[in-house]
Amino acid sequence: MNDQSNTPRVLQSYVCGEWRTGARDGKPLLNAATGEPVALIDASGLDYAGALDYGRRVGGTALRKLTIHQRALMLKEIGLKLLDMKEDFYRESLWTGATRADGWVDIEGGIGTMLTMASKARRELPNTRILTDGPVEALSRDSSFSGQHILTPMQGVAIHINAFNFPIWGMLEKIAPNLIAGMPALVKPASQTAYLTELMVRRIVDMGILPDGALQLVSGSAGDMLDHVTCQDVVTFTGSASTGRMLKTSGAIVENSVRFTMEADSLNASVLGPDAAPGTEEFDLFIKEVAREMTTKAGQKCTAIRRAIVPADRVEAVTAALRDRLAKTTLGDPAVEGTRMGPLASLDQRDEVRERIADLRANAQIVIGDPEDVRVASGSAENGAFLNPVVLVADDPFAACAAHDVEAFGPVATIMPYDGIEQAVELTHRGKGSLVASVFTDDKTVAAEMVLGLAPMHGRVLIGNRRSAKSSTGHGSPLAPLVHGGPGRAGGGEELGGMRAVKHYMQRSAVQGAPRLLTAVTGIWSEGADAQQGTHPFRKSLAELQIGDQLVTDAREITKDDVEHFAHFTGDTFYAHMDEAAARANPFFDDRVAHGYLIASFAAGLFVEPNPGPVLANYGVDNLRFLTPVYFGDSLRVRLTCKEINPRENADYGEVRWDCQVTNQKDEVVAQYDVLTMVAKTWG
C-alpha cells in the first residue's frame, strides 16, 4: 500500500488473464489535497483486440455455463469480502479529495449496490441460464403453435468507460448486472482516480472467485479499443456529453449497431414548492439538500443540484439561509479530522470549474463564495485542488441564461426565481434533459402537478417533505432498484433499475414453434406441451420431478349447502352468493354463484396429497382468474401440471410452479392460476 512516503506505485492493466504494465513512463497522478504524486498510469502497448477476444472466448463462455443464481452468489461472496477490506479503499479514497462521508457513498455504496443486485437476482429471477420475457403467446387455436420471447446473454464484452468522481461505485454498479446476465466486463476508469479502481480489481482478482476473463481492467488510455467492438458487445460511458457523442458515433459502434448507453452532463434542478415558506420544514429541508449536494464530493456528482428554482419572493431568504449553512463547511484535506468538504479531484478539474463559473457570470451574479480566494483549514491551498462553494443568482432565468447550458462540475449552484408552477416546470425543462429533479412540498396538488410536469424530462423525481425526511435517501442518491439515467443531454440511458439493468446485457428473441419444443428451450411448460401422469406429483422430490408431470383429479359437485356454509363460515355473504333475485339481476350471472375462493379452496382439496412428503409449503398463487361462473350442481375437476422447477443454490429445497386449471362438467375453464410450492431436493 502506498502511504505517499514511498515511490508512487505504477498502475497496471489486467487483460488476457494477467497484470500488464504500459510501455511508457506513466503519467503522475496527484493527491488532490496536497499535490503529492500517488501513482503513475499508462496503458500504451496493450492489445485491445486481443483483450476483447479473450473476454468473449474465455470469460463469456465460462459465465454462460453458470446459472443466474450461481453468478449472483459469486457477486455476493465478492461483495462480503470487499466489505472486510473497506479500510484499504478508504485510505486511497482520501487521495481523490473525498472525505470519509464521500468515500462511504463510493466504497460502501458501491459494494452495497452490487450486493443488492445479487440479492434481487436470486429473489426475482429464476435459477436458469435463459429468461423468458412475458407469457407464452398462443399462435393457433389448437395449441399446436406458440411463441415465447426469451432473453439470452449477449456473446460479447461489456465495455465500461467510467468517470473520475466515483471510481468504485461507478465500476461496481455497472459490472454487477452484466455479470449476472452472463456477460464479461472490461472496465476503463478515468485516469485521475484510477488507482482506487485498480486496487479494488486487484483484490477481486486475488479472490479467484470470478472465472478467467470475466473482469478485465485498462489503467490508462482506451487507445483503439472501440475500433474492435462487434454487434455482440455493449459499451457504457459516463462523462461529458461531447466525449460521449464522439464515442457513440465512432465507426465500429455505428457500423455494428453496438448498444451504447451514455450518462452525461446533467443540469439537475431542485424546486422549492410555493407552499414551502421560510419557517416550514420543507424550506429547511430544501436548504439542507442544496447545501449537501453542493458540498458532497465537492459537488462532483452527476446528480448534484446545479439549479435551485425558488418562488420569486424567496430568493433573498434562500440566499441568506444557504450562506449561513455553507459557512459551516470546513474546507481542507479529507485526511484531517473535522474537514467537511475536500478538494476537487485535480488542479485541471479546478481550472475547468473556474472557467465554467466565469461562463455562468455572463447572466448571473455571485452572491456566496469567491472562486479565486481559496482559504483552507488544512492541506495545500497552492498545490491542492480546493475551491470554495459558490452560489449565483440569475435574476432573469427566462432570458439567455448560461445556467441552463453550462455545468460547473463542482460546488456550484445557481438560484433562479419563478412565478407559478408552470414557470418552475419550464425552467427545469430548459436543462434539456436531466438525471434527477426534486421538489420540496407538503401540498398534494403541488406534488402531483410538479411530478407530471417534471417526469418527461427527468430520469428520476424526488418529492421531499417532512413525512419522508428521516427515511429519504435524498436528491442525489441513485439506488439499485431504481433507474439511473435521463433523457436528452443527460445521455438518454438507464442504468440500475433492478433487474432491468441485467436485461440490458441480454438479447430478446421471439421463438416460435410447437409448445413441446418451446418447453424444451425455456424449461417452462405451456398448454400443448408434453404431459405425463402416474405417481402423484406431490410425492416427488426435485430429483424426481419433471416438467409436465400432471395430475387430473376426480370431480366434485358444488352444492347450495357448500356455498352457504362457506359464506357463513368466512363472513363473505356477498349478494351474488346468497340472494337469487339479486344474482339474476347481475349482468354476469344467471343465478346464485359459488365464491371464487371456494372454488380455489375445493381445488386444493382435490389436488393436495395430504401425507408428509417432499412438498414442504405452499407460498402463494399467481395470476388467479375466475373465468366462468359456477352454479349449484356444477361438477369441478382439477388438472395440475408441473410448470417450472427452480432449484435454489446452497439450499436443500427449491420452488416449483404448477399450472392449475379448474374445469366444469362442460370442460369449460372456470379458474386458472399458478400454484407456488417449496419442494425438497431429495426425500426419504
XYZ file of C-alpha atoms in Angstrom:
684
model
C 0.000 0.000 0.000
C 1.352 3.416 -0.979
C 1.432 5.752 2.036
C 2.819 8.659 -0.052
C 6.189 8.440 1.700
C 7.264 5.855 -0.856
C 7.686 5.970 -4.608
C 4.282 6.267 -6.338
C 3.071 2.871 -7.423
C 2.849 2.018 -11.096
C -0.696 1.133 -12.062
C -1.194 -1.924 -14.222
C -3.908 -3.192 -16.526
C -5.422 -6.643 -16.100
C -6.056 -8.162 -19.524
C -5.913 -11.645 -21.036
C -5.593 -13.192 -17.593
C -2.527 -11.288 -16.366
C -1.347 -7.935 -14.992
C 0.497 -5.850 -17.560
C 2.466 -2.618 -17.349
C 2.266 0.082 -20.019
C 5.157 0.509 -22.439
C 5.928 4.121 -21.467
C 6.723 6.003 -18.272
C 3.441 6.628 -16.524
C 1.704 9.950 -16.080
C 1.788 11.088 -12.414
C -1.497 11.101 -10.528
C -1.574 13.541 -7.614
C -3.116 13.667 -4.164
C -5.938 16.168 -4.684
C -5.341 17.863 -1.305
C -1.530 18.070 -1.219
C -0.376 17.778 -4.813
C 1.981 14.915 -3.965
C 2.250 12.082 -6.529
C 0.489 8.860 -5.509
C 0.574 6.752 -8.687
C 1.772 6.542 -12.283
C -0.565 5.481 -15.091
C -0.003 4.251 -18.647
C -1.718 1.675 -20.862
C 0.305 2.024 -24.046
C 1.228 -1.162 -25.859
C -1.856 -3.139 -24.845
C -3.537 -5.384 -27.388
C -7.140 -4.251 -27.108
C -8.381 -6.541 -29.866
C -6.811 -9.448 -28.011
C -8.330 -8.361 -24.696
C -11.819 -8.198 -26.165
C -11.362 -11.544 -27.889
C -10.171 -13.071 -24.609
C -13.214 -11.730 -22.797
C -15.579 -13.121 -25.410
C -13.961 -16.546 -25.764
C -12.833 -17.237 -22.216
C -14.850 -15.058 -19.867
C -18.150 -15.174 -21.723
C -18.031 -18.907 -22.332
C -17.376 -19.604 -18.647
C -20.080 -17.253 -17.399
C -22.730 -18.646 -19.718
C -22.172 -22.141 -18.315
C -23.359 -20.870 -14.929
C -26.928 -20.152 -13.886
C -28.108 -16.690 -12.903
C -28.120 -17.624 -9.215
C -24.599 -19.030 -9.412
C -23.373 -15.779 -10.943
C -25.221 -13.747 -8.325
C -23.750 -15.815 -5.491
C -20.263 -15.090 -6.826
C -21.005 -11.383 -6.555
C -22.360 -11.829 -3.047
C -19.171 -13.599 -1.975
C -17.025 -10.907 -3.588
C -19.050 -8.108 -2.005
C -18.800 -9.530 1.502
C -15.043 -9.975 1.161
C -14.673 -6.414 -0.151
C -16.509 -5.077 2.891
C -13.896 -6.736 5.084
C -11.222 -4.824 3.126
C -13.007 -1.469 3.068
C -10.451 0.427 5.149
C -7.834 -0.153 2.457
C -10.106 1.552 -0.032
C -10.921 4.399 2.346
C -7.210 5.204 2.715
C -6.741 5.664 -1.013
C -10.096 7.374 -1.381
C -8.694 10.288 0.649
C -6.230 10.967 -2.168
C -9.159 11.648 -4.526
C -10.283 14.522 -2.306
C -13.151 12.549 -0.779
C -13.986 12.866 2.906
C -14.913 9.765 4.877
C -18.584 10.516 4.208
C -17.863 10.992 0.496
C -15.909 7.754 0.441
C -18.775 5.903 2.091
C -21.022 6.668 -0.881
C -18.379 5.437 -3.307
C -16.999 2.439 -1.413
C -19.729 1.001 0.774
C -22.392 2.432 -1.516
C -20.781 0.673 -4.473
C -20.345 -2.630 -2.668
C -23.884 -2.351 -1.288
C -25.242 -1.768 -4.784
C -23.530 -4.918 -6.019
C -24.859 -6.924 -3.074
C -28.359 -5.564 -3.669
C -28.259 -6.549 -7.323
C -27.035 -10.032 -6.381
C -29.831 -10.413 -3.839
C -32.528 -9.168 -6.222
C -31.317 -11.541 -8.931
C -31.717 -14.547 -6.632
C -35.069 -13.312 -5.404
C -36.635 -12.102 -8.657
C -35.061 -14.213 -11.393
C -35.152 -17.992 -11.856
C -32.082 -20.145 -11.359
C -31.609 -20.704 -15.079
C -29.331 -19.675 -17.952
C -32.197 -18.292 -20.018
C -35.007 -15.887 -19.137
C -38.485 -15.677 -20.571
C -39.984 -12.270 -21.236
C -43.738 -12.223 -20.884
C -46.254 -15.047 -21.235
C -46.466 -17.659 -23.963
C -48.344 -16.286 -26.953
C -50.840 -18.756 -28.424
C -50.466 -18.619 -32.216
C -53.017 -21.309 -33.069
C -56.406 -22.296 -31.706
C -55.439 -25.921 -31.150
C -52.326 -25.136 -29.037
C -50.039 -26.685 -31.634
C -48.104 -23.489 -32.421
C -46.960 -20.917 -29.883
C -44.481 -18.121 -29.420
C -42.295 -17.070 -26.493
C -39.944 -14.140 -26.039
C -36.670 -15.194 -24.460
C -33.593 -13.362 -23.180
C -30.122 -14.830 -23.645
C -26.718 -13.342 -22.698
C -25.009 -11.235 -25.341
C -21.861 -13.056 -26.509
C -19.555 -10.060 -26.377
C -17.913 -7.898 -23.727
C -19.471 -5.095 -21.678
C -17.024 -2.199 -22.008
C -17.463 0.336 -19.208
C -15.793 3.730 -19.667
C -16.227 5.399 -16.292
C -15.894 8.874 -14.767
C -13.382 10.031 -12.154
C -15.821 11.002 -9.410
C -16.905 7.511 -8.307
C -14.018 5.134 -9.085
C -15.567 2.250 -7.125
C -19.326 2.756 -7.268
C -19.116 3.607 -10.952
C -17.478 0.256 -11.657
C -19.497 -1.993 -9.342
C -22.937 -0.657 -10.289
C -22.146 -1.405 -13.932
C -20.392 -4.761 -13.725
C -22.932 -6.308 -11.347
C -25.783 -6.519 -13.893
C -23.617 -7.621 -16.823
C -22.010 -10.398 -14.776
C -25.417 -11.560 -13.527
C -26.597 -11.594 -17.139
C -23.644 -13.822 -18.094
C -21.561 -11.236 -19.940
C -17.901 -10.410 -19.121
C -16.722 -6.852 -18.433
C -13.779 -4.693 -19.398
C -13.512 -1.591 -17.193
C -11.730 1.575 -18.270
C -11.755 4.060 -15.345
C -10.930 7.762 -15.682
C -7.219 8.268 -15.093
C -7.386 10.836 -12.247
C -8.672 8.303 -9.716
C -7.841 5.008 -11.444
C -5.569 3.917 -8.583
C -8.642 3.240 -6.458
C -10.339 1.202 -9.185
C -7.133 -0.731 -9.812
C -6.796 -1.572 -6.123
C -10.302 -2.984 -5.996
C -9.861 -5.006 -9.188
C -6.636 -6.445 -7.731
C -8.481 -7.549 -4.634
C -11.285 -9.110 -6.697
C -8.837 -10.941 -8.963
C -6.883 -12.237 -5.971
C -10.060 -13.814 -4.574
C -10.165 -16.242 -7.509
C -13.964 -16.277 -7.491
C -14.734 -14.975 -10.982
C -13.874 -17.122 -13.999
C -10.857 -16.054 -16.076
C -11.786 -13.303 -18.497
C -14.943 -12.272 -16.621
C -13.368 -8.990 -15.463
C -10.606 -7.042 -17.192
C -9.186 -3.590 -16.443
C -7.448 -0.943 -18.533
C -5.470 1.601 -16.489
C -4.873 4.448 -18.918
C -5.971 5.438 -22.397
C -8.534 3.325 -24.230
C -6.464 3.619 -27.397
C -8.128 1.882 -30.342
C -10.320 -0.338 -28.163
C -13.613 0.806 -29.671
C -12.343 0.039 -33.167
C -12.669 -3.653 -32.308
C -16.238 -3.827 -30.980
C -18.832 -6.117 -32.564
C -22.620 -6.267 -32.569
C -22.432 -8.531 -29.509
C -20.529 -6.019 -27.376
C -22.104 -3.362 -25.159
C -20.490 -0.008 -24.388
C -21.428 2.210 -21.456
C -19.993 5.672 -20.947
C -20.122 8.132 -18.073
C -18.646 11.581 -18.645
C -19.093 14.712 -20.707
C -21.753 14.855 -23.398
C -19.229 15.963 -26.019
C -16.970 12.959 -25.377
C -19.976 10.664 -25.255
C -21.254 11.859 -28.625
C -17.813 11.351 -30.130
C -17.636 7.772 -28.858
C -21.228 6.990 -29.788
C -20.613 7.992 -33.395
C -17.295 6.170 -33.779
C -17.074 3.938 -36.838
C -17.320 0.438 -35.390
C -20.118 1.390 -32.979
C -22.239 2.856 -35.762
C -21.407 0.168 -38.325
C -22.160 -2.712 -35.962
C -25.158 -1.117 -34.198
C -23.407 -1.604 -30.869
C -25.545 -0.980 -27.810
C -24.251 2.280 -26.356
C -25.500 3.708 -23.073
C -24.431 7.176 -22.008
C -24.750 9.093 -18.772
C -23.577 12.631 -19.486
C -23.926 16.260 -18.407
C -26.944 16.945 -16.240
C -28.124 20.344 -15.014
C -30.259 18.876 -12.248
C -32.773 21.145 -10.583
C -34.411 21.324 -7.190
C -37.649 23.255 -6.826
C -38.840 24.903 -3.624
C -42.606 24.461 -3.647
C -44.854 27.533 -3.429
C -46.173 26.255 -0.099
C -42.658 25.934 1.392
C -42.260 29.343 3.007
C -39.411 30.231 5.391
C -40.089 28.581 8.734
C -41.676 25.473 7.229
C -39.975 22.115 7.452
C -39.880 21.873 3.661
C -37.969 25.155 3.372
C -35.356 23.934 5.837
C -35.102 20.570 4.064
C -34.597 22.329 0.729
C -31.751 24.459 2.103
C -30.132 21.419 3.679
C -30.388 19.418 0.460
C -28.995 22.137 -1.823
C -26.048 22.689 0.523
C -25.416 18.962 0.859
C -25.486 18.403 -2.898
C -23.067 21.306 -3.399
C -20.530 20.038 -0.872
C -20.731 16.229 -1.046
C -17.791 15.097 -3.194
C -17.137 18.859 -3.607
C -20.116 18.933 -5.936
C -18.511 16.394 -8.294
C -21.652 14.317 -8.695
C -23.635 13.760 -11.846
C -26.781 14.089 -9.718
C -25.794 17.256 -7.819
C -28.182 20.206 -7.718
C -26.991 22.803 -10.237
C -30.136 24.930 -10.345
C -32.152 25.915 -7.255
C -35.542 27.098 -8.506
C -37.440 29.106 -5.882
C -40.503 31.378 -5.670
C -39.514 34.911 -6.688
C -40.353 36.360 -3.270
C -37.988 33.914 -1.513
C -34.709 34.490 -3.356
C -33.269 36.610 -0.538
C -34.429 34.197 2.168
C -32.954 31.215 0.315
C -29.680 33.075 -0.286
C -29.369 34.030 3.371
C -30.164 30.520 4.589
C -27.649 28.955 2.175
C -24.992 31.473 3.221
C -25.448 30.527 6.880
C -25.345 26.809 6.156
C -22.368 26.880 3.787
C -20.407 28.980 6.263
C -20.239 25.875 8.455
C -18.478 23.884 5.721
C -14.833 23.397 6.696
C -12.683 23.157 3.566
C -9.498 21.118 3.804
C -7.584 17.872 3.494
C -10.079 15.000 3.914
C -7.418 13.093 5.854
C -7.676 15.715 8.619
C -10.434 15.291 11.187
C -13.132 17.929 11.031
C -12.941 18.516 7.283
C -16.449 18.828 5.853
C -15.512 19.299 2.189
C -12.391 18.184 0.367
C -10.801 19.433 -2.847
C -11.778 18.716 -6.416
C -10.153 15.677 -7.984
C -7.326 17.600 -9.687
C -5.959 21.041 -10.442
C -7.155 20.642 -14.021
C -10.638 19.995 -12.709
C -10.473 23.131 -10.536
C -9.394 25.202 -13.543
C -12.277 23.749 -15.533
C -14.819 24.661 -12.833
C -13.461 28.207 -12.549
C -13.859 28.626 -16.307
C -17.449 27.428 -16.122
C -18.175 29.837 -13.256
C -16.911 32.631 -15.488
C -19.374 31.457 -18.148
C -22.223 31.467 -15.640
C -21.430 35.044 -14.589
C -22.486 36.273 -18.018
C -26.125 36.073 -16.842
C -25.844 35.741 -13.067
C -24.013 37.297 -10.169
C -22.133 35.561 -7.388
C -23.838 36.040 -4.018
C -21.907 33.470 -1.953
C -18.240 32.495 -2.212
C -15.244 33.599 -4.263
C -13.785 31.081 -6.715
C -10.368 32.751 -6.615
C -9.999 33.416 -2.878
C -9.453 29.915 -1.509
C -8.955 29.511 2.222
C -8.365 26.070 3.641
C -8.192 24.747 7.173
C -5.711 22.046 6.126
C -3.979 20.772 3.013
C -2.151 22.922 0.497
C -4.006 25.984 -0.803
C -1.350 26.277 -3.511
C -0.975 22.653 -4.663
C -4.347 21.233 -3.638
C -7.375 21.466 -5.903
C -9.510 23.395 -3.439
C -12.476 25.597 -4.354
C -14.984 27.380 -2.128
C -18.716 26.703 -2.529
C -20.117 29.272 -4.963
C -23.758 30.333 -5.281
C -25.022 32.607 -8.047
C -28.390 34.242 -8.661
C -29.864 34.570 -12.164
C -32.445 37.348 -11.826
C -33.980 36.621 -15.238
C -33.642 32.866 -15.862
C -36.027 33.041 -18.826
C -33.626 35.230 -20.755
C -30.490 33.744 -22.327
C -29.139 32.068 -19.215
C -25.877 30.124 -19.174
C -27.033 28.159 -16.125
C -29.357 26.174 -18.398
C -26.453 25.189 -20.655
C -23.238 25.218 -18.607
C -22.399 22.626 -15.961
C -19.763 23.662 -13.452
C -18.838 20.218 -12.141
C -18.019 21.336 -8.625
C -19.523 23.066 -5.567
C -21.562 25.500 -7.644
C -25.311 26.215 -7.859
C -27.459 28.959 -9.366
C -30.632 30.290 -7.741
C -33.481 31.043 -10.155
C -36.802 32.756 -9.330
C -40.157 31.534 -10.636
C -43.763 32.683 -10.504
C -46.194 29.773 -10.573
C -45.788 26.026 -11.072
C -45.834 26.242 -14.872
C -42.821 28.559 -14.798
C -40.986 26.272 -12.371
C -41.526 23.283 -14.645
C -40.468 25.267 -17.704
C -37.212 26.266 -16.008
C -36.390 22.651 -15.194
C -37.022 21.710 -18.840
C -34.529 24.290 -20.042
C -31.815 21.981 -18.787
C -32.631 19.906 -21.901
C -32.986 16.644 -20.005
C -31.549 15.689 -16.625
C -30.845 12.718 -14.423
C -32.894 13.948 -11.479
C -35.094 16.748 -10.248
C -36.581 17.285 -6.824
C -39.455 19.305 -5.441
C -39.873 20.180 -1.781
C -43.512 20.486 -0.844
C -46.141 19.201 1.567
C -49.006 20.092 -0.757
C -50.535 17.120 -2.617
C -51.711 19.249 -5.528
C -48.279 20.834 -5.952
C -46.624 17.400 -5.791
C -48.952 15.941 -8.431
C -48.609 18.868 -10.840
C -44.854 19.121 -10.427
C -44.177 15.412 -10.933
C -46.408 15.297 -14.004
C -44.503 18.271 -15.417
C -41.014 17.125 -14.426
C -41.152 13.438 -15.331
C -40.874 13.649 -19.151
C -37.532 15.444 -18.886
C -36.006 13.639 -15.916
C -34.957 10.086 -15.181
C -35.857 10.357 -11.509
C -38.021 12.737 -9.467
C -37.705 13.107 -5.689
C -40.522 14.581 -3.611
C -39.003 15.891 -0.384
C -41.083 16.729 2.649
C -41.397 16.358 6.397
C -43.042 12.945 6.223
C -40.144 11.251 4.453
C -37.294 13.401 5.780
C -35.852 10.774 8.103
C -36.033 7.896 5.651
C -35.359 9.684 2.355
C -32.044 8.969 0.656
C -32.093 12.456 -0.830
C -31.952 14.175 -4.197
C -28.575 12.888 -5.315
C -28.597 9.202 -4.400
C -29.012 6.671 -7.230
C -30.459 3.448 -5.833
C -30.060 -0.082 -7.151
C -33.813 -0.806 -7.590
C -34.467 2.471 -9.454
C -33.287 3.551 -12.875
C -30.352 5.959 -13.014
C -30.271 7.914 -16.224
C -32.132 10.631 -18.017
C -33.267 11.907 -21.408
C -31.691 14.494 -23.651
C -28.374 15.973 -22.618
C -28.217 13.513 -19.694
C -27.494 10.786 -22.230
C -30.798 9.062 -22.839
C -29.745 5.924 -20.962
C -30.882 3.900 -17.976
C -28.611 2.154 -15.509
C -29.543 0.242 -12.370
C -33.315 -0.160 -12.145
C -33.078 -3.584 -10.551
C -33.304 -6.462 -12.992
C -33.975 -4.068 -15.886
C -30.219 -3.479 -15.887
C -29.483 -7.197 -16.201
C -31.699 -7.481 -19.264
C -29.763 -4.676 -20.986
C -26.960 -7.212 -21.465
C -29.224 -9.850 -22.959
C -30.756 -10.291 -26.404
C -34.521 -10.527 -26.685
C -35.620 -13.076 -29.285
C -39.057 -14.336 -30.291
C -39.086 -18.128 -30.550
C -41.961 -19.802 -32.415
C -42.786 -23.474 -32.586
C -44.664 -26.401 -31.117
C -45.223 -25.994 -27.357
C -43.349 -29.223 -26.561
C -40.251 -27.784 -28.224
C -40.673 -24.359 -26.639
C -40.798 -26.111 -23.276
C -37.520 -27.860 -24.113
C -35.978 -24.439 -24.815
C -37.351 -22.490 -21.852
C -37.876 -25.164 -19.209
C -41.431 -23.872 -18.710
C -44.499 -25.980 -19.514
C -47.294 -24.417 -21.551
C -50.595 -25.587 -22.976
C -49.997 -28.127 -25.728
C -46.636 -29.337 -24.410
C -45.993 -32.929 -23.344
C -47.530 -34.090 -20.068
C -47.227 -37.363 -18.234
C -49.335 -38.894 -15.456
C -48.570 -41.549 -12.894
C -47.310 -41.119 -9.332
C -48.893 -38.109 -7.637
C -46.525 -35.210 -8.400
C -46.600 -34.118 -4.745
C -44.856 -37.399 -3.869
C -41.829 -36.452 -5.998
C -38.762 -34.542 -4.833
C -36.941 -32.158 -7.142
C -34.611 -35.010 -8.034
C -37.586 -36.970 -9.395
C -39.991 -34.290 -10.574
C -40.122 -33.405 -14.279
C -41.669 -30.580 -16.229
C -45.057 -31.817 -17.477
C -45.735 -34.195 -14.574
C -49.506 -33.973 -14.263
C -52.429 -34.923 -12.054
C -56.063 -34.970 -13.213
C -58.418 -35.285 -10.249
C -61.837 -36.755 -9.777
C -64.799 -34.378 -9.976
C -66.598 -32.720 -7.075
C -70.140 -31.364 -7.225
C -70.822 -27.884 -5.841
C -73.995 -27.723 -3.767
C -76.114 -24.965 -2.260
C -75.092 -26.178 1.202
C -71.402 -25.830 0.233
C -71.884 -22.221 -0.813
C -73.970 -21.194 2.183
C -71.655 -22.912 4.649
C -68.637 -21.158 3.074
C -70.469 -17.822 3.168
C -71.346 -18.034 6.862
C -68.034 -19.608 7.870
C -65.946 -16.896 6.181
C -68.358 -13.975 6.541
C -68.434 -13.460 2.775
C -72.176 -13.111 2.235
C -71.948 -11.057 -0.965
C -75.383 -10.946 -2.578
C -74.414 -12.911 -5.701
C -73.848 -15.957 -3.486
C -76.876 -15.564 -1.226
C -79.700 -13.685 -2.998
C -81.221 -15.393 -6.046
C -83.105 -12.362 -7.373
C -80.155 -10.012 -6.919
C -77.793 -12.522 -8.567
C -80.052 -12.883 -11.612
C -80.213 -9.095 -11.908
C -76.422 -9.028 -12.177
C -75.330 -8.851 -15.862
C -72.672 -11.518 -15.322
C -74.719 -14.261 -13.620
C -77.804 -16.404 -14.374
C -78.333 -17.428 -10.756
C -76.566 -17.617 -7.406
C -72.898 -18.499 -7.874
C -70.152 -20.137 -5.862
C -67.451 -17.961 -4.341
C -64.248 -17.765 -6.331
C -62.247 -18.563 -3.226
C -64.466 -21.551 -2.518
C -63.505 -22.837 -5.972
C -59.803 -22.344 -5.205
C -60.229 -23.999 -1.811
C -62.085 -27.002 -3.209
C -59.475 -27.257 -5.975
C -56.744 -27.557 -3.343
C -58.764 -30.253 -1.628
C -58.895 -32.153 -4.898
C -55.192 -31.989 -5.834
C -53.387 -31.955 -2.473
C -51.682 -35.172 -1.316
C -52.139 -34.922 2.463
C -49.304 -37.082 3.798
C -45.861 -35.787 4.776
C -43.689 -35.640 1.681
C -41.324 -33.541 -0.395
C -43.795 -30.649 -0.791
C -42.841 -28.508 2.186
C -45.090 -25.471 1.853
C -47.489 -23.574 -0.369
C -46.355 -19.939 -0.542
C -48.970 -18.414 -2.795
C -50.687 -18.244 -6.152
C -50.061 -16.067 -9.186
C -52.345 -14.846 -11.944
C -55.547 -16.146 -10.349
C -58.522 -15.609 -12.645
C -62.152 -16.793 -12.357
C -63.349 -17.257 -15.926
C -66.735 -18.987 -15.837
C -69.430 -18.752 -13.111
C -70.007 -21.909 -11.071
C -73.639 -22.711 -10.182
C -75.204 -25.212 -7.812
C -74.925 -28.674 -9.293
C -71.824 -27.996 -11.349
C -69.016 -30.543 -11.062
C -65.421 -29.365 -10.876
C -62.185 -31.210 -11.542
C -58.558 -30.021 -11.492
C -55.671 -30.539 -13.850
C -52.416 -29.780 -12.035
C -49.213 -29.708 -14.120
C -45.605 -29.125 -13.081
C -44.859 -25.904 -14.964
C -41.443 -24.716 -13.775
C -38.748 -26.028 -11.429
C -36.406 -23.518 -9.814
C -33.839 -25.183 -7.513
C -32.146 -22.851 -5.050
C -28.378 -22.769 -4.857
C -26.975 -23.599 -1.417
C -30.340 -24.844 -0.130
C -31.977 -28.254 0.198
C -35.183 -27.138 -1.479
C -36.436 -25.176 -4.465
C -39.551 -23.544 -5.861
C -41.980 -25.357 -8.112
C -44.638 -23.549 -10.108
C -47.712 -25.606 -11.004
C -50.243 -24.814 -13.701
C -53.666 -25.249 -12.108
C -56.713 -25.411 -14.350
C -60.197 -25.950 -12.893
C -62.926 -27.055 -15.324
C -66.631 -27.835 -15.035
C -68.648 -30.746 -16.435
C -68.769 -28.988 -19.813
C -64.951 -28.776 -19.906
C -65.204 -25.006 -19.571
C -62.328 -23.434 -17.646
C -63.760 -21.854 -14.514
C -60.461 -20.908 -12.878
C -56.830 -20.708 -13.980
C -53.786 -19.873 -11.854
C -50.270 -20.850 -10.840
C -49.697 -22.590 -7.518
C -46.312 -21.934 -5.889
C -44.720 -24.501 -3.585
C -41.446 -25.211 -1.849
C -40.230 -28.738 -2.612
C -37.334 -30.677 -1.106
C -34.486 -31.589 -3.433
C -34.481 -35.129 -2.056
C -36.909 -37.082 0.125
C -36.810 -40.345 2.008
